[in-house]
């Protein structure tokens, strides 16, 4: 793919960290290398991740493994239809000894927050979380409290066709940098699971591979990956095409284009490059755009998946 | 797309075809029998039903029955004779019927081309600016259908096809103009029967004042005149058209010109002048002007006295009117030089007899009155002046709806009703003159006109039609007397339009009145003048652009006309036209001007594309090169390295922002191309020892 080796340090060290982290997550979530890389790219790009799949596919395992490997604090909220905003953000309780109200931070105050089955809760609670995601801070009872940094939300949702779900509106879907699906595990991994090697036990054994400062440096590096003019042209062509294609109900927004570039940069970093190549864009494009596109009503009812594939197939890389 | 397989007609193309048919047929509607429209509508409905799958295509027998029905219908509506209207009706019916057997793309093309043809036929009837603009739109819709027919299935928007068609036609405009100017005007190889509808005119071959109780007044245009110098005063503009010399039972007729001796008409450029023409003594400076006459379907033309027509195909008659060879069936432009003159110094005996002939009996009171008047005024001029005074001083009235006159119409008019229009006065005047043996005749024509300050020309309309008298005075020739002037001076001084404005008679003449009303608003008048002058220019420069005008125009432009010069000029103009059309696309071309690196990439892809390995749009140069390397092991290394380099140059860490082509890449590519071509050659030899197959690599 590349004729020349990409410049290493500090990339060299970064490359090592990334490899190590990915390998470690791989031991827990066997055979899901691509999804793990996507999740890692999302994290490096500083975006939030939405995992959409059936229950019991390893969504929790992935997020927990990531958090442990990257040495981040981890909280998990299981959303149900009766979870209230206060259950997430925290609440002030009167401290009899201190004679004052004391704020008890909710689970949102963590570096990695797993919002499990986000579409099972009411829109009100959803939006409380999504606001936190966007602002990086929460306001409870008049006081604005910053969330820890980095703040990374991995939300999972059941396919919206399942019973008891409140589908996220487009504006909130847009907050997630990527949306991925895990899919069924490969036979070997499934065999392990069935045999009874408990994933939770494995998770507990995971040691952090990097610390918070290293993660920050990596994110910084990901944002500095070089974009050539030809590549920007390609991204713009993709975006333009999504706007002109009669099959799309609406096109990608500038935020969508920006998301595509951010994700592609992180992907390039994972691939060990300091510049983005079209393959990076192509690799992240489905995860970035699928939840942002909606097929036009006239053109059947297939999802954004088909549209993303269409974009990839039709838009010329060079012209 | 498979050739030979029936190709369905796309939905948008069908929609546009139906729309374009409606647009194309619409201007023909007033000339068509209503059932023709119904027939077309039925065919359209049937076609839509076929598209929806509800009905099937008509069978052979049904189609045959339809054709017979159409032909019989046209025969019954328009008669059996072959003229333009039934021909166009047949064409439109064919257009409708063809819809029903349109299965393939080829059939659709036939229908579309027929549409163009129908547009062309419209110009046989009318050539105004408005209709031309309308037909431009029609051409766009028909072309839009043509464009849509060639677009693929998943292009649902007909508006895009229309836009494409409009752009294509816009690009064609400069070249169209060049071809219009330069293309030789070939006389038609066959004659087209002219439209049946006759023009409305204020003049006719006969003049029977007594039987007309209401003079129809049409505001239709008769002709437009452009004077080379200053436009003369309206009251001096007597447009001679026809002379009435024979009177019988209250009706004036011109009499046959064949009765006259000498050549009755002297055609312009047609040999030496006859004696009667040489006797005319022109005085004063000539007035030169050109006239664009609307079709009258009569041979007569319009001119001021004394006229010498300058255009070929026109001539001057023995009675000094200007004539056209054959009926004027289309708008005709001619030039005339007029100068006041003493008309015809000598009147031969037979001529004198002809211009004094009257029935022997009738109108006794007039005979008596004229005899008395002649006793008082023995000289012809004095008598004529006395008669004019009589009209002016006695209670005579000018009216457009005079009472009917019975037998002895002149008596009734002069002594009882005393109401009439120009025909009555002229007729009575001439009758009176002839009674005492003074040669006299009624002249029919137009008086005045309407000056258009915007276009600097005079427009003469049918309501300007007028009749006056001419008497022969020995030693002077024919002298014009206009008895109407004695009765209603306004009619002459201000013109027909102004004379009736505000008059009580207005109410009786709707069209006439309507115009009188709005012409009181300045800006409306201004707009009216502007539009009228636009139409005039259009007629002069576009519609009547024939061989002679083309020659004159090109001579003005190029000097002497040699085939070489005309050819060069036409070529140059065409070149410029094409350039202009291209210039429209220049901004797009500039925007699309590709940096060298991308052009290099194109060349790289093109090299392999022809061998059957086209690049997929989503393939980066590197990936493409790896695929090619697998396929062409002989050039594997070069291809792979080049692909990788190219990709690096485009997207790599040192990607040049200006897209310049690294020198080394270029030379490497040349080498690769050479190698690849050699390899192809070798392969071809290996597979085709005889080399007679142009087959590709496997």
Coordinates of C-alpha atoms in Angstrom, one line a residue, chain A residues 1 3-4 226 228-231 246 275-279 282 312-319, chain B residues 594 598 601-602 615-621 623 626 644 647-648 650-655 657:
Chain A
X1 CA 0.0 0.0 0.0
X3 CA 6.0 2.5 -0.8
X4 CA 7.8 4.3 1.9
X226 CA -1.7 14.9 7.1
X228 CA -3.4 15.9 0.9
X229 CA -5.4 18.0 -1.5
X230 CA -6.3 15.0 -3.6
X231 CA -7.7 13.3 -0.5
X246 CA -31.6 10.9 -5.7
X275 CA -0.9 10.8 6.2
X276 CA -4.4 9.7 5.1
X277 CA -4.9 7.6 2.0
X278 CA -8.2 6.9 0.3
X279 CA -8.3 3.4 1.8
X282 CA -13.0 3.9 2.6
X312 CA -17.9 3.8 -2.1
X313 CA -18.6 2.1 -5.4
X314 CA -19.7 5.2 -7.4
X315 CA -17.5 8.0 -6.3
X316 CA -14.1 8.1 -8.0
X317 CA -11.1 8.2 -5.8
X318 CA -9.0 10.3 -8.1
X319 CA -11.4 12.2 -10.3
Chain B
X594 CA -6.8 19.0 -14.5
X598 CA -4.2 13.8 -12.4
X601 CA -3.1 9.3 -13.6
X602 CA -5.7 9.4 -16.5
X615 CA -10.1 1.1 -13.2
X616 CA -13.0 0.8 -10.8
X617 CA -13.9 4.3 -9.5
X618 CA -13.2 3.3 -5.9
X619 CA -9.7 1.9 -6.7
X620 CA -6.8 4.0 -5.6
X621 CA -3.8 4.0 -8.0
X623 CA -4.7 -0.9 -5.6
X626 CA -1.6 -4.3 -7.8
X644 CA 2.6 3.2 -5.6
X647 CA -0.5 7.1 -5.1
X648 CA 2.2 8.6 -3.0
X650 CA -1.4 12.1 -4.8
X651 CA -2.0 11.2 -1.1
X652 CA 1.4 10.6 0.4
X653 CA 3.2 12.5 3.2
X654 CA 5.0 14.7 0.6
X655 CA 2.0 15.0 -1.7
X657 CA 0.0 20.7 -3.1

